[in-house]
CSV table of C-alpha atoms in Angstrom, one decimal:
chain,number,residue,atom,x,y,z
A,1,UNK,CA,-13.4,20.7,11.2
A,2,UNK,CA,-14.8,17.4,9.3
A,3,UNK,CA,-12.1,15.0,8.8
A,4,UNK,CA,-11.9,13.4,5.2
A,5,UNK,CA,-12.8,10.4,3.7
A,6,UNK,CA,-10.5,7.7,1.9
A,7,UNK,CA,-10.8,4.5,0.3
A,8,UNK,CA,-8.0,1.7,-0.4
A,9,UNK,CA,-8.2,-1.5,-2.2
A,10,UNK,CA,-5.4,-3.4,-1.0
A,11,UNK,CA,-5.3,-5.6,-4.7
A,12,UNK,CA,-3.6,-2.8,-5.5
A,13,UNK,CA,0.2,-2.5,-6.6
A,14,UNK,CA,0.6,0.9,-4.6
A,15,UNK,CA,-1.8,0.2,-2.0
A,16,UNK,CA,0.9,-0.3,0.9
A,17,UNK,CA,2.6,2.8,0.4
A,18,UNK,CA,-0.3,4.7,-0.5
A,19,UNK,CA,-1.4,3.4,3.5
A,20,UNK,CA,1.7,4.4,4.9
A,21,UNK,CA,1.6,7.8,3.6
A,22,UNK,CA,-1.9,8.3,4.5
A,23,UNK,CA,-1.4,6.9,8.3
A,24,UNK,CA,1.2,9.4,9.0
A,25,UNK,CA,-1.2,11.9,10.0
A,26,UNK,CA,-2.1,10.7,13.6
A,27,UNK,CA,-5.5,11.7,13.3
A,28,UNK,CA,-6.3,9.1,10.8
A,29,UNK,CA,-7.8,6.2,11.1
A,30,UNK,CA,-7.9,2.3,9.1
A,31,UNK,CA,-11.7,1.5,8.7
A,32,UNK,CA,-11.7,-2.1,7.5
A,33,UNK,CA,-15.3,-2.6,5.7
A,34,UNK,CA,-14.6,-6.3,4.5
A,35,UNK,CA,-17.0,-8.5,5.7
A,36,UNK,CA,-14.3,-10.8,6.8
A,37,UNK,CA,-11.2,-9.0,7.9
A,38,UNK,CA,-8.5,-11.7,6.1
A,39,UNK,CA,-6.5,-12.5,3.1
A,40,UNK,CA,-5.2,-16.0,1.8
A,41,UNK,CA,-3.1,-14.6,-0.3
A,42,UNK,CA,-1.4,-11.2,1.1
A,43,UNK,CA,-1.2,-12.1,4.5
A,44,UNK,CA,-0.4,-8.5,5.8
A,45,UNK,CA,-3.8,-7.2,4.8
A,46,UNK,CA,-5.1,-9.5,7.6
A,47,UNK,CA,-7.1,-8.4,10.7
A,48,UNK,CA,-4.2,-9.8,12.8
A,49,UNK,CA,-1.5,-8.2,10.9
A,50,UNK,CA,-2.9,-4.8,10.2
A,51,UNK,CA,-4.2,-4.8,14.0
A,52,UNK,CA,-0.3,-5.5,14.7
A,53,UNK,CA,0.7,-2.5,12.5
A,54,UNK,CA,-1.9,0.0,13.6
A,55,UNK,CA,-3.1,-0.8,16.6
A,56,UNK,CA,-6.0,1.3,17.8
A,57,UNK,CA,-6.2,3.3,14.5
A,58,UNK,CA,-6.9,0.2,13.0
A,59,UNK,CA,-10.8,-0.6,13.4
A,60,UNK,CA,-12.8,-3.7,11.6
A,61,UNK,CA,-16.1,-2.8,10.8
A,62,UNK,CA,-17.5,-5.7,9.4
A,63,UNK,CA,-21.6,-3.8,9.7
A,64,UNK,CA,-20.2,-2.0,6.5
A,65,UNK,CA,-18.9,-5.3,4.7
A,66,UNK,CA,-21.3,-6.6,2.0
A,67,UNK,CA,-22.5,-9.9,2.5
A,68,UNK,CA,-22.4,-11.0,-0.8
A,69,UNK,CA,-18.8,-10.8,-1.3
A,70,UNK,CA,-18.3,-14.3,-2.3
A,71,UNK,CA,-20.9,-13.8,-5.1
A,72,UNK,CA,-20.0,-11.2,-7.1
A,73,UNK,CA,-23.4,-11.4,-9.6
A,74,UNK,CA,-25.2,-10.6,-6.7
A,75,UNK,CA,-26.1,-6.5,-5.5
A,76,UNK,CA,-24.2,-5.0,-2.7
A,77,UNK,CA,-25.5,-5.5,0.4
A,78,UNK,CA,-24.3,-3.8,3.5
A,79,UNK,CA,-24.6,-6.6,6.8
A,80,UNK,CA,-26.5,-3.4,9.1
A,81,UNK,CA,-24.7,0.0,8.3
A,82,UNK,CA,-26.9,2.3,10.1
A,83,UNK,CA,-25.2,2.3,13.6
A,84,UNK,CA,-21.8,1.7,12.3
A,85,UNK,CA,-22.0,4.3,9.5
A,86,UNK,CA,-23.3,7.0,12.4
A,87,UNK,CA,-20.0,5.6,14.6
A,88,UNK,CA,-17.9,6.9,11.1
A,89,UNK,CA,-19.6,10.2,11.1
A,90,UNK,CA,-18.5,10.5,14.7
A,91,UNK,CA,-15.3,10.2,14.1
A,92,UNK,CA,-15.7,12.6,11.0
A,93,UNK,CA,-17.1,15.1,13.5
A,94,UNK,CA,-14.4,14.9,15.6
A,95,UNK,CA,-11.8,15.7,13.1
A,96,UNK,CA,-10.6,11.9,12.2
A,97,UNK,CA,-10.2,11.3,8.9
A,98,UNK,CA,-11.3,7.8,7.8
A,99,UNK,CA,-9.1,5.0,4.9
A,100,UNK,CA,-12.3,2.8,4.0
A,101,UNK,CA,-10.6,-0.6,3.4
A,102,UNK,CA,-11.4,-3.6,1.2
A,103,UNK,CA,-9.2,-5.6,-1.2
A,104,UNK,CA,-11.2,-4.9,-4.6
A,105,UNK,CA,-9.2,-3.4,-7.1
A,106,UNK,CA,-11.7,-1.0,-8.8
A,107,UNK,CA,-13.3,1.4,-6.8
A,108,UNK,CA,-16.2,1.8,-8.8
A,109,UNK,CA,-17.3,-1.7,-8.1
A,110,UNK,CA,-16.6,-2.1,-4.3
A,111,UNK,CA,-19.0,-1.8,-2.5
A,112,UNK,CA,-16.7,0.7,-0.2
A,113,UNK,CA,-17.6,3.2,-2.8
A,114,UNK,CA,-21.1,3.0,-1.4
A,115,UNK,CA,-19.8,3.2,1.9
A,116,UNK,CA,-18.3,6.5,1.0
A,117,UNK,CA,-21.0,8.3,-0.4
A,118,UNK,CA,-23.4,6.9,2.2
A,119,UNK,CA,-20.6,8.7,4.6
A,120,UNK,CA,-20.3,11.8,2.7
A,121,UNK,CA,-24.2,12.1,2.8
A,122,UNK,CA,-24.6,11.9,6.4
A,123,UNK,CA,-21.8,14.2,7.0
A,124,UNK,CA,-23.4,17.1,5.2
A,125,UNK,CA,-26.9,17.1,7.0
């Protein structure tokens, strides 16, 4: 059975509990697709941190980040997806389910959204 596909925006209000519920299933697993696994302002949303909280369920992915994060104007581009995106569909296979995380609010204009349906393509080949 194909595991299922999630994405989180930690900017969220109910991002934190929304994790925790999802991570009780032990065949789950945190993908972080930010290009730069930190946050300034929410500390706990931090490589470190989550790494702390998740251990080897947690996984930085920074291939599936978009380098132009810093300027928002600019189109989403993924840093080299094709080998980490097959790693995903691995998991998939295997019955993981994935949480795609990034801190952007709106899903719609992350670009983890992109990750998703890039996922959801190569899963039903």
């Amino acid at each position: 059975m194909v595991g299922s596909i999630y994405t989180l925006g930690y900017a969220r209000p109910e991002a934190a509990a929304q994790l925790e519920q999802l991570m009780v299933d032990p065949m789950m697993l945190l993908v972080d697709v930010r290009y730069a696994a930190r946050s300034r302002w929410l500390t706990q949303w931090s490589k470190k941190q989550l790494l702390v909280r998740w251990g080897e369920r947690y996984i930085h992915e920074p291939r599936l980040g978009n380098v132009n994060y810093r300027e928002r104007h600019k189109p989403i581009v993924l840093a080299d997806p094709d080998a980490a995106l097959e790693q995903v569909v691995s998991w998939l296979h295997q019955g993981f389910s994935v949480v795609l995380l990034c801190g952007c609010v709106n899903e719609q204009t992350c670009h983890r959204r992109l990750v998703a349906e890039q996922l959801l393509a190569l899963v039903s080949r």
